[in-house]
XYZ file of C-alpha atoms in Angstrom:
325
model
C 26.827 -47.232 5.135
C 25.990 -43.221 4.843
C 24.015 -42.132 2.117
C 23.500 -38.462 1.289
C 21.417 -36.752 -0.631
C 22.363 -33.396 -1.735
C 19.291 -31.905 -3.018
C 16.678 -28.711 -2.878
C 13.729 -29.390 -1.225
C 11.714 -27.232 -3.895
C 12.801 -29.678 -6.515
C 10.043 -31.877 -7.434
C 12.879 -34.825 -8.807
C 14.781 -34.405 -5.263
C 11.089 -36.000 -3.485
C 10.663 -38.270 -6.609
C 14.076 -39.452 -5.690
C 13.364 -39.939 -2.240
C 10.447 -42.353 -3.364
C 12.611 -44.408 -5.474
C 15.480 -44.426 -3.390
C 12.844 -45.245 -0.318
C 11.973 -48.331 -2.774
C 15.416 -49.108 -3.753
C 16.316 -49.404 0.343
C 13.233 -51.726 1.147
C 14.198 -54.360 -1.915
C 18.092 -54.316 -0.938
C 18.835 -58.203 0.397
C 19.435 -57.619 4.171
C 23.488 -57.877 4.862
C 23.759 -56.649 8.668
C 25.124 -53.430 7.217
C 23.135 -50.276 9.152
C 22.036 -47.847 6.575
C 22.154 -43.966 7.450
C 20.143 -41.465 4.789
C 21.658 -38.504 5.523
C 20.383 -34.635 3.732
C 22.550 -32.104 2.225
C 21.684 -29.123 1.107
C 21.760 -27.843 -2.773
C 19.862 -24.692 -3.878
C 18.731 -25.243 -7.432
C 17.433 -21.462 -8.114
C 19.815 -18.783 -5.908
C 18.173 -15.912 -7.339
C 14.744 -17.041 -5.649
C 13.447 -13.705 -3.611
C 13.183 -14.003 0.253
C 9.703 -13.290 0.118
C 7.768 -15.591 -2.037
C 6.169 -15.377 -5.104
C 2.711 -17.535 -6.487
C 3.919 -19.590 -8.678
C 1.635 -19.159 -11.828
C 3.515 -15.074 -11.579
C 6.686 -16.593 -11.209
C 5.771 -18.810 -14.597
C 5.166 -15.263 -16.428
C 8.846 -13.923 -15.376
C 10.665 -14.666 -18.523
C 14.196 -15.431 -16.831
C 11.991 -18.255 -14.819
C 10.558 -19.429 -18.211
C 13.688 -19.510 -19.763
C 15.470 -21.285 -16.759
C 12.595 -24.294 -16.858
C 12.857 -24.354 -20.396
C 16.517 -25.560 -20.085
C 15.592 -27.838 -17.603
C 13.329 -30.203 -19.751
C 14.583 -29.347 -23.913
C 11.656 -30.079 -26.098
C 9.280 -29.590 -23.699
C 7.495 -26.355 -22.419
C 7.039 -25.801 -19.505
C 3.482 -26.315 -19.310
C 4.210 -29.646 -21.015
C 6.672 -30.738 -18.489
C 4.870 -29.869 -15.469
C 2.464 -32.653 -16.566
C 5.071 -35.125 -17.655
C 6.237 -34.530 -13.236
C 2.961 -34.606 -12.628
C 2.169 -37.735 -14.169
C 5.856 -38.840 -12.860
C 5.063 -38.287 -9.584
C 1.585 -39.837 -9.518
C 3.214 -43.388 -10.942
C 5.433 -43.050 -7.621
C 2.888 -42.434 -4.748
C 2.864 -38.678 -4.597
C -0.630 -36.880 -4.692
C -3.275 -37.442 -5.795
C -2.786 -33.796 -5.688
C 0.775 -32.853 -7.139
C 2.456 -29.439 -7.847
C 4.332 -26.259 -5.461
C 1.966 -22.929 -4.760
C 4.729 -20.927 -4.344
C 8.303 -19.731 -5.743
C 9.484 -20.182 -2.494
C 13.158 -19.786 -0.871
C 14.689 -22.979 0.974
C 17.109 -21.905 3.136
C 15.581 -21.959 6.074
C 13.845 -25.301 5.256
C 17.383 -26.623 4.954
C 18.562 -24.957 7.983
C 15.481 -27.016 9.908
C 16.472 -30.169 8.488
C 20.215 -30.118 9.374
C 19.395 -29.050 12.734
C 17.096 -31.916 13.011
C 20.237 -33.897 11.872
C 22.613 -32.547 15.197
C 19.212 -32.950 17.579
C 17.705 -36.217 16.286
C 19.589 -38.067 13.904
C 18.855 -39.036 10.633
C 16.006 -40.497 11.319
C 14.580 -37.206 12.548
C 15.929 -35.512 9.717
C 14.208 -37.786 7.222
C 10.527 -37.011 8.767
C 11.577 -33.402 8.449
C 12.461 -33.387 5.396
C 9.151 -35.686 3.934
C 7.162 -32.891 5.725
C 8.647 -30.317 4.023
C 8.506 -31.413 0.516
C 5.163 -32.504 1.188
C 4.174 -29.381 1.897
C 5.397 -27.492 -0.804
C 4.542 -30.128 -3.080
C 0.862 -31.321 -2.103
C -0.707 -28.968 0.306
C 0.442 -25.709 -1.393
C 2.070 -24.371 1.580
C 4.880 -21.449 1.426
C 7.838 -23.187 2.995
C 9.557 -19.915 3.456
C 7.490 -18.489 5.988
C 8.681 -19.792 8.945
C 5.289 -20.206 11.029
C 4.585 -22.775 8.161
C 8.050 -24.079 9.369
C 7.539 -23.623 12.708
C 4.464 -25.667 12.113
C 6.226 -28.895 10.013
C 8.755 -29.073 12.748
C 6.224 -29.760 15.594
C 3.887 -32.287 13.274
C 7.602 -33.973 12.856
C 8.152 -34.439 16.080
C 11.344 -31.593 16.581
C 9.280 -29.386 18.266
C 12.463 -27.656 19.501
C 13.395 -26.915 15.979
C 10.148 -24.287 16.058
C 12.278 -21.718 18.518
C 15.525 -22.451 16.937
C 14.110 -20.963 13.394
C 13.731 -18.014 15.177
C 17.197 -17.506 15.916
C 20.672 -17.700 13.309
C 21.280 -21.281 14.766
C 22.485 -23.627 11.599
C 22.839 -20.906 9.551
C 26.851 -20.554 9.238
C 26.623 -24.691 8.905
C 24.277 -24.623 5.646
C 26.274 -22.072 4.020
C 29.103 -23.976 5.115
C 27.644 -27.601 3.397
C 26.611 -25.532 0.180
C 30.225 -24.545 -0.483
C 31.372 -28.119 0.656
C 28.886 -29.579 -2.258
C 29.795 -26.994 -4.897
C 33.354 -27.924 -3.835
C 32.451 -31.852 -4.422
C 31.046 -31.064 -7.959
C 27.901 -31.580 -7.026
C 25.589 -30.132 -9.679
C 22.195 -31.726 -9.863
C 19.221 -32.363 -7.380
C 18.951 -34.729 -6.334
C 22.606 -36.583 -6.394
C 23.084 -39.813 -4.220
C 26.521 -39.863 -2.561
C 27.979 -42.906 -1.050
C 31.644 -42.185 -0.022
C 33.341 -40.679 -2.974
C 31.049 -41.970 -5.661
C 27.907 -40.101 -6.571
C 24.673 -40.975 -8.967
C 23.088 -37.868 -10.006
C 18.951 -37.692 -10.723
C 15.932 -39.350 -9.970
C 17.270 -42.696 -11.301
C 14.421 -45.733 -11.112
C 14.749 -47.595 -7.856
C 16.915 -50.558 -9.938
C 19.909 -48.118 -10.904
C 19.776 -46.694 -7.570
C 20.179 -50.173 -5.583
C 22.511 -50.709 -8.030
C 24.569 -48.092 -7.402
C 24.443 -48.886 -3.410
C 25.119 -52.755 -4.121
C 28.484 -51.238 -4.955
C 28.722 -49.430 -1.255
C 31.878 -47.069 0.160
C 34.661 -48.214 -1.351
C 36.253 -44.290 -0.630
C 39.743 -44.091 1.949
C 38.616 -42.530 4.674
C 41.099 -38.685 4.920
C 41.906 -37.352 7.928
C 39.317 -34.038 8.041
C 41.602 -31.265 7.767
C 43.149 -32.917 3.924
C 39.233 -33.311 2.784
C 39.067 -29.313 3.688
C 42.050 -28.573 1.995
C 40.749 -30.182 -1.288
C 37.866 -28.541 -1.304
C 39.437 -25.483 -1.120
C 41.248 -26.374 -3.881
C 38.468 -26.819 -5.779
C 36.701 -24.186 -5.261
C 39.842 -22.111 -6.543
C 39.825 -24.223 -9.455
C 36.019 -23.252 -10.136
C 36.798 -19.732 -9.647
C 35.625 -18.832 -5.892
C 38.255 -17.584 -4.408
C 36.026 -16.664 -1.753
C 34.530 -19.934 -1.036
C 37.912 -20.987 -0.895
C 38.915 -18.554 1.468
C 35.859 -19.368 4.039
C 36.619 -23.406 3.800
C 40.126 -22.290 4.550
C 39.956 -20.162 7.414
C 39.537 -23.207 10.204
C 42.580 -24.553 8.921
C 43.989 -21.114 8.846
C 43.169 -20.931 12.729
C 45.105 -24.057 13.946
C 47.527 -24.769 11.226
C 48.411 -21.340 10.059
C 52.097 -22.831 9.884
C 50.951 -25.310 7.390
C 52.934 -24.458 3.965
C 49.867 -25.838 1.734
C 47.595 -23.804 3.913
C 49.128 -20.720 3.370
C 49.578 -21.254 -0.538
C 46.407 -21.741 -0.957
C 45.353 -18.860 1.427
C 47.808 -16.550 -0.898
C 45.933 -17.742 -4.244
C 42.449 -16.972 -2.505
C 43.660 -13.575 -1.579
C 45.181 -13.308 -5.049
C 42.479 -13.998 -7.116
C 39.793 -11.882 -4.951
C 41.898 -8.775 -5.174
C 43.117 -8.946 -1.240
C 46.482 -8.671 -2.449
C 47.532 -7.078 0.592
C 47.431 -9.990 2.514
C 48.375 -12.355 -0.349
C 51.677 -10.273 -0.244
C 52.399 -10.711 3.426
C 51.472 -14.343 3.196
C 53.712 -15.068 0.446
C 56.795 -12.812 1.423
C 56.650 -15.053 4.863
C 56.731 -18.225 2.757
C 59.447 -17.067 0.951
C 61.015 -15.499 3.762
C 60.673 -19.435 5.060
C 61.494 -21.327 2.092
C 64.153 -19.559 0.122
C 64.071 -21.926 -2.913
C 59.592 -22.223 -3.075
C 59.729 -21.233 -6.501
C 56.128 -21.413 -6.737
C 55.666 -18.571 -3.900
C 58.405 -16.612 -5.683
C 55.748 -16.684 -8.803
C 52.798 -15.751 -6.936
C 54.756 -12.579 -4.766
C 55.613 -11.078 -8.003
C 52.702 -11.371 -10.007
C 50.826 -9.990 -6.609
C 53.631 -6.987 -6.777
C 52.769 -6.928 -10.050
C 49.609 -6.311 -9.952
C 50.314 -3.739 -6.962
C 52.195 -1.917 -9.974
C 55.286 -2.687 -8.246
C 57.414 -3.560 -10.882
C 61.054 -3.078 -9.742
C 60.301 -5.942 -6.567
C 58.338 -8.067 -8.720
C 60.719 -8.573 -11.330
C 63.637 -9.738 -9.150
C 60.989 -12.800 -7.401
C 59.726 -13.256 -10.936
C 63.796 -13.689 -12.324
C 64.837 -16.029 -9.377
C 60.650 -18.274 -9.552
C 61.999 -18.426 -13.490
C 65.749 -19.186 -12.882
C 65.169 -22.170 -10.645
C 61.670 -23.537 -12.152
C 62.214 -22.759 -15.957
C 58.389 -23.548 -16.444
C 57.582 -20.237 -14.355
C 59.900 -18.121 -16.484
């Protein structure tokens, strides 16, 4: 069984979680079944600055304030740092608890999924527990990347050091980020075991729980699980998300009449409506009677201000789907 956890290293819940799931693992009843713990990348605060910032002057920015005060309603921030605190302790973390720094994690992810293609996931786990522990216990800034360089050698991917230094795993984070925005994932940590996810910190009883129940999912061919999230991230407004988990099916199925829909609405809805025109006049060109690509080539023309060719797609899209008219 695969478990991921889609989380952000510099959330204090996403190593909490990692205790109690850690706990939930050792108490499961032993079935033969090989367990894989597998990390995903999430990014909890995108607007954190590439260089970082000491966290007690990131506390006085009032857009941080505001954004922890959401986090925890009722509680100020101040207030809720001790309730983690105190969280924390009762799971094994400290004695000494709390992050130094406002600190980016994209390269800390980057380390940890190429620790995933080097080592496995057991690899992956030691990197990530030395990551979080740094940021968490010993106050280090887990953006600069000697302090990276560093927690990959003490975690035995001394490889990963070099590699830091270059753009390798960068393209594959992004990639994962859209692919979890894509799933709906929206919380850090979640715990995802086939197509079912438990989102938080849950105690180690809810979690075991939750993997009693194990991957009851149908495993999809690769290239329909793209195409879905594509579709999602359309339906949650990023066209251009859409358009980037697209583009490998683009380059070896560009004949694909689903693939090219969907291409057409990504162009559509990010304004390349250049493109979504030539895409959709060769579907129609294609498929006389797709009244749905009739629709979408004249409300592109439309929006071209090409009224006179849009209204005669628009007529025929209405005349033989009554819906569209």
């Amino acid at each position: 069984m695969r478990i991921e956890i889609w989380a952000d290293v510099v959330c204090a819940w996403a190593y909490i979680g990692k205790r109690r799931l850690e706990k939930a693992l050792a108490g499961r009843e032993p079935d033969g079944a090989e367990v894989e713990v597998v990390w995903r990348p999430f990014r909890i605060d995108p607007t954190t600055p590439d260089r970082a910032v000491p966290i007690e002057e990131a506390w006085r920015d009032p857009m941080v304030d505001a954004a922890l005060r959401q986090c925890a309603p009722g509680l100020s921030p101040a207030e809720n740092r001790v309730r983690i605190s105190e969280i924390a302790a009762a799971d094994g973390l400290g004695p000494r608890w709390g992050a130094a720094w406002r600190a980016a994690s994209h390269d800390a992810h980057r380390l940890m999924h190429l620790a995933l293609g080097h080592g496995g996931a057991g690899l992956q786990n030691e990197v990530a527990e030395q990551v979080m522990k740094a940021h968490f216990i010993d106050g280090a800034d887990i953006s600069d990347r000697s302090s990276l360089q560093d927690i990959a050698v003490r975690s035995g991917f001394a490889a990963g050091a070099a590699l830091l230094d270059t753009d390798a795993g960068d393209q594959d984070v992004r990639e994962l980020l859209l692919i979890g925005k894509a799933r709906a994932i929206a919380t850090s940590p979640t715990i995802v075991v086939g197509d079912r996810a438990l989102a938080g910190a849950q105690p180690p009883e809810v979690i075991a729980d939750f993997l009693a129940q194990g991957d009851r999912s149908r495993e999809l061919p690769a290239e329909v699980r793209r195409l879905r999230w594509a579709e999602s991230l359309l339906d949650q407004h990023d066209p251009l998300g859409a358009l980037t988990m697209l583009k490998p099916l683009l380059d070896e199925h560009a004949d694909d009449p689903n693939v090219r829909r969907l291409a057409a609405r990504g162009y559509f809805h990010s304004a390349q409506l250049s493109r979504a025109r030539e895409v959709l006049e060769a579907l129609v060109e294609d498929a006389l009677d797709d009244s749905y690509a009739r629709l979408m080539l004249g409300r592109t023309l439309q929006r071209m201000g090409k009224e006179d060719e849009a209204v005669v797609h628009l007529k025929m899209a209405g005349a033989m789907t009554p819906e569209y008219a």
